[in-house]
XYZ file of C-alpha atoms in Angstrom:
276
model
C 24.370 7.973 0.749
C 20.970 7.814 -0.445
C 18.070 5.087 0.131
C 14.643 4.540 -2.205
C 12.189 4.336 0.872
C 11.322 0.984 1.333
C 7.337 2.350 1.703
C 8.125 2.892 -2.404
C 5.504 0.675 -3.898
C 7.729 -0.257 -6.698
C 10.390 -3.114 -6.375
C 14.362 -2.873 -6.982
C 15.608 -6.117 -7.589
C 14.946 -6.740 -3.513
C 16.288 -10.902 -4.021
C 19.289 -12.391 -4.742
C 17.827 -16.204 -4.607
C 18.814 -17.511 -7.523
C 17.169 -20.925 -7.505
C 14.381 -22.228 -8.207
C 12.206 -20.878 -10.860
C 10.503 -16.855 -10.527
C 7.645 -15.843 -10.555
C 5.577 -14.813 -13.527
C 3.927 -12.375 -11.528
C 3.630 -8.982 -12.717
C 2.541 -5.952 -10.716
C -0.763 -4.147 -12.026
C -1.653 -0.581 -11.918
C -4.611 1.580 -12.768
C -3.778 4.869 -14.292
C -5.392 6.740 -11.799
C -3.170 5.052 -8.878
C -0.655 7.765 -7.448
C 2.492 5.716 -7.193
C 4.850 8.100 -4.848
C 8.619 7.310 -5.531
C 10.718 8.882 -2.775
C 14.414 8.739 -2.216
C 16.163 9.783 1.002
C 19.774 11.020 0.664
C 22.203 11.050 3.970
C 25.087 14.175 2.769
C 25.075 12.955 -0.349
C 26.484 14.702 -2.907
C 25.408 13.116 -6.235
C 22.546 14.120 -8.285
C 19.627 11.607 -7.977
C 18.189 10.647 -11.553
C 15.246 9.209 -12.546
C 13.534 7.754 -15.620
C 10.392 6.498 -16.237
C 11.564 3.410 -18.957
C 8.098 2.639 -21.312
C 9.288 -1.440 -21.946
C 7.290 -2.026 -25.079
C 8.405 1.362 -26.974
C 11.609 1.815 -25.391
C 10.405 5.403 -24.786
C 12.392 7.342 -22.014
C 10.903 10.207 -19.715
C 13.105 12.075 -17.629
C 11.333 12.745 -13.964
C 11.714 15.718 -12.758
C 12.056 15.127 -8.873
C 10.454 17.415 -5.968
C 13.364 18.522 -2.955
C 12.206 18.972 0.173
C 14.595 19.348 3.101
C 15.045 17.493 5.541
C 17.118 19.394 7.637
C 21.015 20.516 6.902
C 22.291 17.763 5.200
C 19.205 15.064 4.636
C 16.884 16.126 1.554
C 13.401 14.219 0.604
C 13.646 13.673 -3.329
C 9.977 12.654 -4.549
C 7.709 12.288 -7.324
C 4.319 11.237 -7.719
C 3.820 8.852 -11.370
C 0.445 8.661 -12.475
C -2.166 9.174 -15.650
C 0.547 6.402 -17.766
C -0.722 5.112 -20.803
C -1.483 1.223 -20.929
C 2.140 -0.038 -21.037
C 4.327 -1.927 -19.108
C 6.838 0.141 -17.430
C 10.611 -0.004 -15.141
C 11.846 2.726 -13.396
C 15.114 3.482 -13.107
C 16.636 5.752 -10.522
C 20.666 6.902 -10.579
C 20.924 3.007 -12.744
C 18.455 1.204 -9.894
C 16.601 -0.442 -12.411
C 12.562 -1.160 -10.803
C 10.840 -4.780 -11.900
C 8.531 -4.187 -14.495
C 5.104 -3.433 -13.940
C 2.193 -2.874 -15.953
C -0.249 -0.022 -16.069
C -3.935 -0.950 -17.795
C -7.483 0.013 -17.728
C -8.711 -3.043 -17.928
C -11.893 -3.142 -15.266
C -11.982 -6.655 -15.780
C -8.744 -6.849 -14.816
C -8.663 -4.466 -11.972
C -11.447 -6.262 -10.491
C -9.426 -8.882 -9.207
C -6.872 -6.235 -7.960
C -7.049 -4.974 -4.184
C -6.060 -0.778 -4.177
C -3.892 -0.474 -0.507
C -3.311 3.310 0.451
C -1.708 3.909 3.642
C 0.238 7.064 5.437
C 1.341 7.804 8.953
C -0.595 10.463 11.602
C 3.098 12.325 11.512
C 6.424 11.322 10.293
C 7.750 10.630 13.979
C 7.804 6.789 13.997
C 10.203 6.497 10.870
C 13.126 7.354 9.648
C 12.747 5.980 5.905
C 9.846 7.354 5.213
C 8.256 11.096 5.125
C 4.235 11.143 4.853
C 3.880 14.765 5.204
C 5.812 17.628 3.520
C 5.597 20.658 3.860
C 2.510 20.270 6.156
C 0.189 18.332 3.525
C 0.051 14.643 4.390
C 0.546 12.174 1.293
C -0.813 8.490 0.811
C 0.610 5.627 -1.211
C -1.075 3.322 -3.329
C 0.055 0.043 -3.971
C -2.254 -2.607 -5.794
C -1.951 -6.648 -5.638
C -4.123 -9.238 -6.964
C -6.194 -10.248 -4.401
C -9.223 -9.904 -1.940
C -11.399 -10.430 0.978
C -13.078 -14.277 0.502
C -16.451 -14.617 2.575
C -15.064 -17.743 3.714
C -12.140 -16.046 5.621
C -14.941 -13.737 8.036
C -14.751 -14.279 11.271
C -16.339 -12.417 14.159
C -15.868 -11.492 17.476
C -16.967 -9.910 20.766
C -16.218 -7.936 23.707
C -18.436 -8.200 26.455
C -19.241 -8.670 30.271
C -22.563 -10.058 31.542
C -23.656 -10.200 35.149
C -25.708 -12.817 36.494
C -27.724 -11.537 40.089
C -28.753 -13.860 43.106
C -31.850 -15.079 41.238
C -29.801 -16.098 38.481
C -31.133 -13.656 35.983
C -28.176 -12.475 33.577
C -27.993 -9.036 32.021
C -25.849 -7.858 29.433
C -23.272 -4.672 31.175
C -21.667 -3.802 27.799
C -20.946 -5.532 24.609
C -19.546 -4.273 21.288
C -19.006 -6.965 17.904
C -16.136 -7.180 15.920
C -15.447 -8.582 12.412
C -12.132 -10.146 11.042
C -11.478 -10.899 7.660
C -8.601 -12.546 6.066
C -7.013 -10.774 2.915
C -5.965 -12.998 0.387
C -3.192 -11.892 -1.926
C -2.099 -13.410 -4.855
C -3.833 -15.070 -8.172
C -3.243 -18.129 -9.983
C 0.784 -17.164 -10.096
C 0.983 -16.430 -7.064
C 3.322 -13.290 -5.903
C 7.114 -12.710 -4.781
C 7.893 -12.783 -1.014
C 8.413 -9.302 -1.190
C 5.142 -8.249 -1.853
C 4.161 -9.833 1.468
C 7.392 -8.098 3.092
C 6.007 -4.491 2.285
C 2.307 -5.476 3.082
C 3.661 -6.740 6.820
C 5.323 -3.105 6.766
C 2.390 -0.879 5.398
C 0.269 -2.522 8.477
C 2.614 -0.785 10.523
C 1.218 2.346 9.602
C -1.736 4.356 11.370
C -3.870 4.498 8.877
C -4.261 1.784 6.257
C -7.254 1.543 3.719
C -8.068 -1.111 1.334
C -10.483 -0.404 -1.423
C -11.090 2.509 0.065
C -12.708 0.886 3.587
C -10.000 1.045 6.609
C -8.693 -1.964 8.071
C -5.627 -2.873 10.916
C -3.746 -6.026 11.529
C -5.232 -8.521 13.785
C -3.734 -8.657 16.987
C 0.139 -9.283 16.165
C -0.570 -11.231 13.039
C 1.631 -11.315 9.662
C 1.261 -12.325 6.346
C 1.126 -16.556 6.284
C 2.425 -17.649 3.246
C 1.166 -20.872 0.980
C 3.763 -22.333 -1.397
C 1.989 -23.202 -4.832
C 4.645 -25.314 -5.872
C 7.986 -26.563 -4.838
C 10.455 -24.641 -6.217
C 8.440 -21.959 -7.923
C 9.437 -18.569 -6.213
C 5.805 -17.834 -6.401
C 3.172 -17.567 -3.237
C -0.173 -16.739 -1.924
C -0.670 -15.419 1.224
C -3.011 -14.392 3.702
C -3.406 -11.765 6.676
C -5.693 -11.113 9.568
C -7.293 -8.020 10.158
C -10.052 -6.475 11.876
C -12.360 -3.339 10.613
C -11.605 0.067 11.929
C -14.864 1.679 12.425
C -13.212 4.532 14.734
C -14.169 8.029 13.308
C -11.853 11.491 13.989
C -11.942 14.620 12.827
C -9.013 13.705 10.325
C -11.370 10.746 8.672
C -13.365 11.920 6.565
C -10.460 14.454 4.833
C -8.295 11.023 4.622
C -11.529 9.355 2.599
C -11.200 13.029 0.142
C -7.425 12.315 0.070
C -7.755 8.558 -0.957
C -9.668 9.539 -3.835
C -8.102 13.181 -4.972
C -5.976 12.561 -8.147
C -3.762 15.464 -8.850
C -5.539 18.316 -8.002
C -8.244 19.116 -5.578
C -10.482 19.221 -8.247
C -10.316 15.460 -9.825
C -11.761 12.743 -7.474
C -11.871 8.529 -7.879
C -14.907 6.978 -7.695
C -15.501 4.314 -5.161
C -19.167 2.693 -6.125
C -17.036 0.025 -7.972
C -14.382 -0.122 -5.931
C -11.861 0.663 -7.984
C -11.049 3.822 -7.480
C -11.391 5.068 -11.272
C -11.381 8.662 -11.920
């Protein structure tokens, strides 16, 4: 058997709702974005195939997978899509067709768009997944429309004062906090899925939005807001809180966030777009 890791930032037809009416929602990319398909196979014995499908030309591209193993029987099958010209694209992988999605380089565009990379300290904690091979750790990017809205700060404190026999208080420690909400969806809204993998790239150790690094409040998920009745189409919005703690891995994950290719080629992040 094989899987497409559910980490994928591409969707395979992931709902079989048939009412109501769908969403006109399509998923954005910049060309710079690394979009990281990987498939899984379990003893499989079939060849995995893959196509990048260019909708407006009907052009085909074979992709030409990497194999990494597993162990005995389990093999990592990946590929990393990027540099696409302004299209809109499906991928389809042994006749798993992807939705579409478009690639553009549009700023005005991407400037409503929120870039999420995320990876894992080690590949320990899942099975569906692999964030390092062969010893060099790999991030995904997945964009949405959306952002951080000034009126969803919030902030917070941890603290303990003492107060003496005279009544004089004194601060013992404090440290602030700030929560923001991200918002994601635009006018369309977005599919339920879209929220399902967001709620599941939280649960990884390192998660950076627009290039600044951010973890779920507490034990909060993605609330959703229906636009309409019937319209398969939602905005939603989750907690989180600014991680301001600094390793020795975090400033080689802020290099890795940005490389594009090669060690050579790095995104800029003064716009916050990422854009080579």
């Amino acid at each position: 058997m094989y899987i497409v890791s559910p980490f994928t930032p591409l969707f395979f037809n992931p709902s079989t709702d048939t009412s109501g009416i769908n969403s006109r929602y399509i998923q954005v990319f910049s060309p710079s974005d690394e979009i990281m398909l990987q498939v899984i196979t379990r003893s499989e014995s079939r060849t995995i195939t893959g196509k990048i499908i260019d909708v407006i030309t009907g052009t085909e591209t074979d992709i030409t997978w990497s194999v990494w193993s597993l162990n005995s029987t389990d093999k990592l099958y990946y590929k990393v899509i990027t540099d696409l010209n302004d299209s809109y694209y499906q991928i389809d992988i042994n006749g798993n067709m992807s939705n579409v999605f478009r690639v553009t380089s549009d700023v005005n565009e991407l400037a409503d768009t929120t870039l999420i990379q995320y990876t894992m300290k080690d590949n320990k904690d899942r099975q569906d997944v692999v964030f390092w091979i062969s010893e060099i750790q790999h991030f995904f990017d997945f964009r949405v429309h959306g952002g951080f809205k000034d009126e969803d700060w919030s902030f917070g404190v941890e603290n303990e004062q003492f107060t003496d026999a005279n009544y004089n208080m004194c601060e013992v420690y404090s440290h602030e906090k700030t929560n923001k909400t991200f918002t994601m969806g635009n006018s369309c809204g977005c599919p339920v899925w879209f929220a399902e993998l967001l709620n599941r790239i939280l649960s990884c150790s390192h998660v950076y939005f627009n290039g600044e690094r951010y973890m779920r409040l507490d034990s909060s998920t993605p609330e959703m807001s229906i636009l309409m009745e019937g319209y398969k189409g939602y905005v939603f919005k989750q907690a989180l809180t600014a991680t301001n703690f600094v390793d020795y891995s975090e400033t080689e994950n802020l290099l890795k966030i940005r490389r594009v290719g090669n060690e050579d080629t790095f995104r800029k992040v003064s716009n916050k777009l990422l854009t080579v």
